[in-house]
Every structure is written in structure tokens, then in C-alpha cells.
């Protein structure tokens, strides 16, 4: 069953694309379901090309054959924390978090299934997944082992009780040693695959602290108060200090090749969260990957001065 409410990030997108993204179904099969009227928007039958408006309800049934549950794949991931309710894993760069259009296999979910561990929402396209990281961002992700733990952790995330800390290397140096960026983030008005600071976006808050600077770059510790799509990358670009290596938001130049940087310099280094059993705070850290360490060495920057 499909039950989804269009949010700010979905405004202007084709309904078939959104359903395919949210369910893992192929666009062809989603289009057939829309044409048959088994899935409606705001209670009405619409074309697959219908552009969504804020708050529109997508509801209906998709045939069982539409779903392609992910399968286990031998993809190496490291577990940083484990107990009987949850896991914390280190996502390597280049790995999509869960199956989606264009990335039906080779995802973190496929790697998790290969661990042979119990996961929440088994049978769905996103078993265990509490939150996401961008494909080329590395670092820590929470994974729930059962549905109750999943519900608890998602609620904690919404209450802003989960602490997410990143290391980011940006162009130039922010004028203040620390600061807060509070600017709404939504879908780019023209380039729909990108996000942007826009008046119609969702509230987004990012805190940063400068750890060091050298050769026209600054290493930042960044903490998320909210978790919008591409939030750190968009906020830093908004300050005119884009994340180095980020081709989408202005952080790419010929110098990146000299530094050996092939992806955005962004790593989820620390995760703090209340435990589903008793609310006690758990903190997990993840070392900076070797490719990013080598970039810092070339710049003469220390990880934590």
C-alpha cells in the first residue's frame, strides 16, 4: 500500500518519480498503476506526469509484483557498535544508502542484509535504515534491528535528540571561528536534482567550528540540528565556502586533482543517540578515511589541533 504526503522537496516533481523513489518500484510499473487508477493523488486519478503540490496525498495499492525486495550482496562494511536493538555502521564513500531508482543493487542495505543480522522493516526496500547519508559522504549511520527500536530512533531524530557531527573541508575560511547557519533548504527552483537555500524550503540549522586552515582551505567540525537533503553542502555553499570536492555546489576546481580529492570532503565522524531500552546516551566515533587523511596531509592540516 502506498501512503505518502508530498513535502517541500517533492513540489514540482512528477508523481511517478516520487512513487518509484519511495517504494523502489520501477517507473513503468508505477505508471501502469496510476493509469489503472489504483493509486490516486488527492483522491483523484492523475497522469504519471502530474506535478506534485505541497501536501498532496498519494494513496493506493501497488501490485505485489511491483516490489523487488533487496537481496544480500557481499559488500564490505564495518560495524562500529552493536547490541540486540541496533547497529552503528561506517558507510564507505560511493555507496547509496538504500535501493532507489537507478540504484536497485549495490547499496548499504544490500550490505546490511549480507551481515545476516535481524533488521527492522524486513521485506521493505529500506530495512533497518533510520537516516541517510549522501552517496559520496562517508561515516556513521544508525541501523535498527527491530521495528520498535526503529520507531524510537526516528522519533528521537525528529525531537533533535540525536547528535550528528561531521568533518568538512571547505574553500576559504569562514570569518568567525564558529557560527550557526539558519536558512531554509528546499528543492532548487530550476535545477530540480539540486537543493538550495530558498524561502519556501524547510527550516534547517547547521552549527560549525573551525579546527584549522591552510592554503586557502579550512577544516570544520559541523553539527546538524536538522537533517535536510544535502544540508551541509548547501549551507556551506550559501556562505560562499563550499565543501571542497563537491561538483554540485561549487566546491570543484582543477586543484582537487592535485590534492587527490575525488569526492566531497565530508565525513560523519561522531554519532550520539539515546538508547531505545533506557534512554542512556551512546556515543560512537569513526576514523577519517585514508583518502581524506591524505588530503589533510598535503595541506599540512592536523585532524584535531
Short mmCIF file of C-alpha atoms in Angstrom, two decimals:
data_model
loop_
_atom_site.label_atom_id
_atom_site.label_comp_id
_atom_site.label_asym_id
_atom_site.label_seq_id
_atom_site.Cartn_x
_atom_site.Cartn_y
_atom_site.Cartn_z
CA UNK A 1 0.00 0.00 0.00
CA UNK A 2 1.22 3.49 -0.89
CA UNK A 3 0.52 6.27 1.61
CA UNK A 4 2.69 9.36 1.20
CA UNK A 5 2.30 13.13 1.64
CA UNK A 6 4.18 15.41 -0.74
CA UNK A 7 6.63 17.60 1.17
CA UNK A 8 8.53 20.73 0.10
CA UNK A 9 11.23 18.63 -1.56
CA UNK A 10 8.60 16.97 -3.77
CA UNK A 11 6.90 20.10 -5.09
CA UNK A 12 7.04 20.20 -8.88
CA UNK A 13 8.27 16.62 -9.23
CA UNK A 14 6.46 14.03 -11.35
CA UNK A 15 4.28 11.77 -9.25
CA UNK A 16 5.62 8.60 -10.90
CA UNK A 17 9.18 9.56 -9.98
CA UNK A 18 8.25 10.17 -6.34
CA UNK A 19 6.34 6.89 -6.00
CA UNK A 20 9.21 4.97 -7.62
CA UNK A 21 11.67 6.63 -5.27
CA UNK A 22 9.64 5.92 -2.16
CA UNK A 23 8.67 2.32 -2.98
CA UNK A 24 11.58 1.01 -5.01
CA UNK A 25 9.18 0.08 -7.82
CA UNK A 26 10.11 0.60 -11.45
CA UNK A 27 8.67 3.67 -13.16
CA UNK A 28 7.00 1.51 -15.79
CA UNK A 29 5.01 -0.43 -13.21
CA UNK A 30 4.17 2.73 -11.24
CA UNK A 31 2.87 4.32 -14.43
CA UNK A 32 0.65 1.30 -15.04
CA UNK A 33 -0.76 1.56 -11.52
CA UNK A 34 -1.50 5.28 -11.99
CA UNK A 35 -3.14 4.64 -15.35
CA UNK A 36 -5.32 1.93 -13.79
CA UNK A 37 -6.37 4.32 -11.02
CA UNK A 38 -5.20 2.02 -8.25
CA UNK A 39 -3.04 4.87 -6.95
CA UNK A 40 -4.52 8.37 -6.66
CA UNK A 41 -3.35 11.88 -5.79
CA UNK A 42 -5.62 13.97 -3.53
CA UNK A 43 -8.29 11.34 -4.17
CA UNK A 44 -8.22 11.75 -7.93
CA UNK A 45 -6.79 9.73 -10.78
CA UNK A 46 -3.86 11.57 -12.38
CA UNK A 47 -1.37 11.08 -15.17
CA UNK A 48 2.14 9.86 -14.39
CA UNK A 49 3.38 13.29 -15.46
CA UNK A 50 1.32 15.07 -12.79
CA UNK A 51 3.46 17.61 -10.91
CA UNK A 52 3.01 17.38 -7.16
CA UNK A 53 1.87 20.23 -4.96
CA UNK A 54 2.70 20.66 -1.29
CA UNK A 55 0.64 18.43 0.97
CA UNK A 56 -0.97 16.32 -1.74
CA UNK A 57 -1.79 12.81 -0.54
CA UNK A 58 -0.65 9.86 -2.65
CA UNK A 59 -2.60 6.74 -1.76
CA UNK A 60 -3.45 3.39 -3.21
CA UNK A 61 -2.29 -0.16 -3.77
CA UNK A 62 0.56 -1.39 -5.90
CA UNK A 63 0.57 -4.99 -7.12
CA UNK A 64 2.91 -7.21 -5.15
CA UNK A 65 4.93 -7.83 -8.30
CA UNK A 66 5.98 -4.18 -8.38
CA UNK A 67 8.22 -4.57 -5.34
CA UNK A 68 11.67 -6.01 -5.68
CA UNK A 69 12.92 -6.62 -2.13
CA UNK A 70 16.69 -6.09 -1.92
CA UNK A 71 18.92 -9.12 -1.63
CA UNK A 72 22.12 -9.72 0.30
CA UNK A 73 25.32 -8.74 -1.51
CA UNK A 74 28.91 -9.24 -0.45
CA UNK A 75 29.80 -5.58 0.12
CA UNK A 76 32.26 -4.82 2.90
CA UNK A 77 31.10 -2.51 5.69
CA UNK A 78 32.44 -2.06 9.19
CA UNK A 79 30.27 -2.22 12.30
CA UNK A 80 31.28 0.38 14.91
CA UNK A 81 28.66 -0.51 17.54
CA UNK A 82 26.27 -3.42 18.01
CA UNK A 83 23.75 -4.64 20.57
CA UNK A 84 20.45 -6.51 20.44
CA UNK A 85 18.44 -3.42 19.40
CA UNK A 86 20.61 -1.56 16.91
CA UNK A 87 23.81 -1.27 14.91
CA UNK A 88 26.02 1.66 14.00
CA UNK A 89 27.89 1.08 10.75
CA UNK A 90 30.51 3.02 8.81
CA UNK A 91 29.27 3.69 5.28
CA UNK A 92 32.08 3.85 2.74
CA UNK A 93 32.01 6.57 0.07
CA UNK A 94 30.36 5.74 -3.23
CA UNK A 95 27.66 3.60 -1.64
CA UNK A 96 23.99 4.63 -1.87
CA UNK A 97 22.19 4.14 1.44
CA UNK A 98 19.18 2.20 0.15
CA UNK A 99 17.76 0.98 -3.17
CA UNK A 100 16.18 3.69 -5.31
CA UNK A 101 15.59 4.42 -8.96
CA UNK A 102 18.86 3.84 -10.79
CA UNK A 103 20.42 2.16 -7.75
CA UNK A 104 18.45 -1.04 -7.32
CA UNK A 105 21.50 -3.02 -6.15
CA UNK A 106 24.92 -2.37 -4.64
CA UNK A 107 23.61 -0.30 -1.72
CA UNK A 108 24.25 -0.20 2.01
CA UNK A 109 21.00 -2.11 2.53
CA UNK A 110 22.33 -4.96 0.37
CA UNK A 111 25.49 -4.95 2.50
CA UNK A 112 23.45 -5.00 5.74
CA UNK A 113 21.42 -7.97 4.55
CA UNK A 114 24.66 -9.83 3.93
CA UNK A 115 25.56 -9.48 7.62
CA UNK A 116 22.76 -11.90 8.44
CA UNK A 117 21.55 -9.68 11.29
CA UNK A 118 17.88 -9.01 12.17
CA UNK A 119 16.69 -5.67 10.79
CA UNK A 120 13.57 -3.56 11.20
CA UNK A 121 11.11 -3.42 8.31
CA UNK A 122 12.40 -6.60 6.76
CA UNK A 123 10.85 -7.12 3.33
CA UNK A 124 10.79 -3.40 2.59
CA UNK A 125 13.30 -1.59 0.37
CA UNK A 126 14.85 0.14 3.41
CA UNK A 127 15.23 -2.48 6.16
CA UNK A 128 16.94 -1.07 9.24
CA UNK A 129 17.56 2.40 7.80
CA UNK A 130 16.91 5.20 10.32
CA UNK A 131 18.57 8.07 8.40
CA UNK A 132 20.66 8.53 5.26
CA UNK A 133 23.98 9.84 4.03
CA UNK A 134 24.66 11.13 0.52
CA UNK A 135 26.28 8.61 -1.82
CA UNK A 136 29.77 10.14 -1.62
CA UNK A 137 29.62 11.04 2.08
CA UNK A 138 31.29 8.52 4.35
CA UNK A 139 30.75 7.80 8.01
CA UNK A 140 28.32 6.68 10.67
CA UNK A 141 24.74 5.52 10.18
CA UNK A 142 22.20 4.19 12.68
CA UNK A 143 20.54 0.89 11.82
CA UNK A 144 17.57 -0.53 13.79
CA UNK A 145 17.28 -4.27 14.45
CA UNK A 146 13.54 -4.26 15.23
CA UNK A 147 10.51 -2.13 14.42
CA UNK A 148 10.12 -0.73 17.95
CA UNK A 149 13.75 0.42 18.01
CA UNK A 150 13.29 1.96 14.55
CA UNK A 151 10.22 3.91 15.68
CA UNK A 152 12.02 5.11 18.82
CA UNK A 153 15.12 6.30 16.93
CA UNK A 154 13.13 8.08 14.22
CA UNK A 155 11.15 9.90 16.92
CA UNK A 156 14.41 10.85 18.68
CA UNK A 157 15.71 12.20 15.38
CA UNK A 158 12.59 14.31 14.95
CA UNK A 159 12.97 15.63 18.51
CA UNK A 160 16.58 16.57 17.65
CA UNK A 161 17.94 14.25 20.34
CA UNK A 162 20.41 12.56 18.01
CA UNK A 163 23.75 14.34 17.69
CA UNK A 164 25.38 14.13 14.26
CA UNK A 165 28.89 15.53 13.86
CA UNK A 166 30.81 15.79 10.58
CA UNK A 167 34.23 16.84 9.41
CA UNK A 168 34.18 19.06 6.32
CA UNK A 169 36.95 20.74 4.35
CA UNK A 170 35.74 23.96 2.75
CA UNK A 171 37.10 26.59 0.39
CA UNK A 172 38.48 29.64 2.17
CA UNK A 173 37.96 30.31 5.85
CA UNK A 174 34.70 31.47 7.46
CA UNK A 175 35.00 34.95 9.02
CA UNK A 176 34.16 33.63 12.51
CA UNK A 177 35.81 30.74 14.33
CA UNK A 178 32.37 29.30 15.00
CA UNK A 179 28.86 30.06 13.89
CA UNK A 180 25.36 28.91 13.09
CA UNK A 181 23.71 28.85 9.68
CA UNK A 182 19.94 29.07 9.89
CA UNK A 183 18.49 29.11 6.38
CA UNK A 184 15.60 27.11 4.84
CA UNK A 185 16.57 24.36 2.39
CA UNK A 186 14.35 23.16 -0.44
CA UNK A 187 14.41 21.93 -4.00
CA UNK A 188 16.32 24.23 -6.38
CA UNK A 189 13.74 26.25 -8.38
CA UNK A 190 15.37 25.42 -11.72
CA UNK A 191 17.84 22.55 -11.24
CA UNK A 192 15.44 20.05 -9.69
CA UNK A 193 18.11 17.48 -8.83
CA UNK A 194 19.79 20.00 -6.54
CA UNK A 195 18.80 21.66 -3.29
CA UNK A 196 19.14 25.34 -2.42
CA UNK A 197 18.55 27.93 0.28
CA UNK A 198 15.07 29.10 -0.67
CA UNK A 199 12.26 30.97 1.15
CA UNK A 200 9.87 28.09 0.55
CA UNK A 201 12.23 25.46 1.94
CA UNK A 202 12.14 23.58 5.23
CA UNK A 203 13.79 25.04 8.32
CA UNK A 204 17.45 23.99 8.51
CA UNK A 205 20.08 24.72 11.16
CA UNK A 206 23.80 23.92 10.92
CA UNK A 207 26.49 24.70 13.51
CA UNK A 208 30.19 24.83 12.64
CA UNK A 209 33.56 25.32 14.31
CA UNK A 210 36.87 25.99 12.55
CA UNK A 211 39.51 23.42 13.50
CA UNK A 212 42.28 24.79 11.33
CA UNK A 213 43.08 26.44 8.00
CA UNK A 214 45.87 26.34 5.42
CA UNK A 215 46.44 27.04 1.74
CA UNK A 216 43.01 28.55 1.15
CA UNK A 217 41.06 25.78 2.86
CA UNK A 218 39.53 25.31 6.31
CA UNK A 219 38.74 22.14 8.23
CA UNK A 220 35.41 22.42 10.05
CA UNK A 221 33.61 20.42 12.69
CA UNK A 222 29.95 20.60 11.67
CA UNK A 223 26.93 19.63 13.73
CA UNK A 224 23.45 19.17 12.32
CA UNK A 225 20.44 20.37 14.27
CA UNK A 226 18.16 19.39 11.40
CA UNK A 227 18.71 16.87 8.62
CA UNK A 228 17.64 18.22 5.25
CA UNK A 229 18.82 16.74 1.97
CA UNK A 230 22.38 17.97 1.19
CA UNK A 231 22.08 20.36 4.15
CA UNK A 232 25.77 20.83 4.97
CA UNK A 233 26.75 21.13 1.31
CA UNK A 234 24.00 23.67 0.60
CA UNK A 235 24.61 25.74 3.74
CA UNK A 236 28.37 25.95 3.23
CA UNK A 237 27.89 26.93 -0.42
CA UNK A 238 25.41 29.58 0.76
CA UNK A 239 28.21 31.05 2.90
CA UNK A 240 30.46 31.02 -0.19
CA UNK A 241 32.61 28.36 1.48
CA UNK A 242 31.57 25.22 -0.44
CA UNK A 243 32.75 21.77 0.59
CA UNK A 244 35.90 21.00 -1.40
CA UNK A 245 35.42 18.28 -3.98
CA UNK A 246 31.69 19.00 -4.29
CA UNK A 247 30.97 19.31 -8.01
CA UNK A 248 27.27 20.04 -7.48
CA UNK A 249 27.64 23.04 -5.17
CA UNK A 250 30.73 24.89 -6.34
CA UNK A 251 33.49 23.07 -4.49
CA UNK A 252 35.29 21.67 -7.53
CA UNK A 253 38.37 23.07 -9.28
CA UNK A 254 41.48 21.76 -11.04
CA UNK A 255 43.23 21.91 -7.68
CA UNK A 256 41.14 18.98 -6.43
CA UNK A 257 43.06 16.64 -8.71
CA UNK A 258 46.35 17.93 -7.27
CA UNK A 259 45.06 17.15 -3.79
CA UNK A 260 43.83 13.73 -4.86
CA UNK A 261 40.27 14.63 -3.84
CA UNK A 262 37.70 12.74 -5.90
CA UNK A 263 34.59 13.35 -3.78
CA UNK A 264 33.18 15.96 -1.39
CA UNK A 265 35.33 16.14 1.74
CA UNK A 266 32.54 15.25 4.14
CA UNK A 267 32.63 12.52 6.80
CA UNK A 268 30.14 11.66 9.57
CA UNK A 269 32.69 11.30 12.34
CA UNK A 270 30.57 11.12 15.52
CA UNK A 271 27.06 9.96 16.40
CA UNK A 272 25.34 10.37 19.77
CA UNK A 273 21.89 8.95 20.45
CA UNK A 274 19.58 7.81 23.25
CA UNK A 275 19.25 4.04 23.52
CA UNK A 276 15.77 2.55 22.90
CA UNK A 277 15.92 0.45 26.08
CA UNK A 278 16.54 3.13 28.71
CA UNK A 279 17.38 6.44 27.01
CA UNK A 280 21.04 6.38 28.06
CA UNK A 281 23.26 8.29 25.63
CA UNK A 282 25.53 6.24 23.39
CA UNK A 283 28.41 7.91 21.51
CA UNK A 284 30.19 6.29 18.58
CA UNK A 285 33.09 7.68 16.53
CA UNK A 286 34.53 6.78 13.14
CA UNK A 287 38.10 7.46 11.94
CA UNK A 288 38.58 9.75 8.97
CA UNK A 289 39.07 7.57 5.84
CA UNK A 290 42.54 7.36 4.34
CA UNK A 291 41.66 9.28 1.16
CA UNK A 292 40.60 12.31 3.23
CA UNK A 293 43.54 11.98 5.64
CA UNK A 294 45.93 12.22 2.70
CA UNK A 295 44.28 15.46 1.58
CA UNK A 296 44.85 16.99 5.02
CA UNK A 297 48.47 15.86 4.98
CA UNK A 298 49.06 17.58 1.64
CA UNK A 299 47.60 20.78 3.08
CA UNK A 300 49.58 20.49 6.30
CA UNK A 301 46.43 20.36 8.43
CA UNK A 302 46.10 18.34 11.60
CA UNK A 303 42.87 16.46 12.23
CA UNK A 304 42.23 17.92 15.70
CA UNK A 305 44.79 20.64 16.51
#
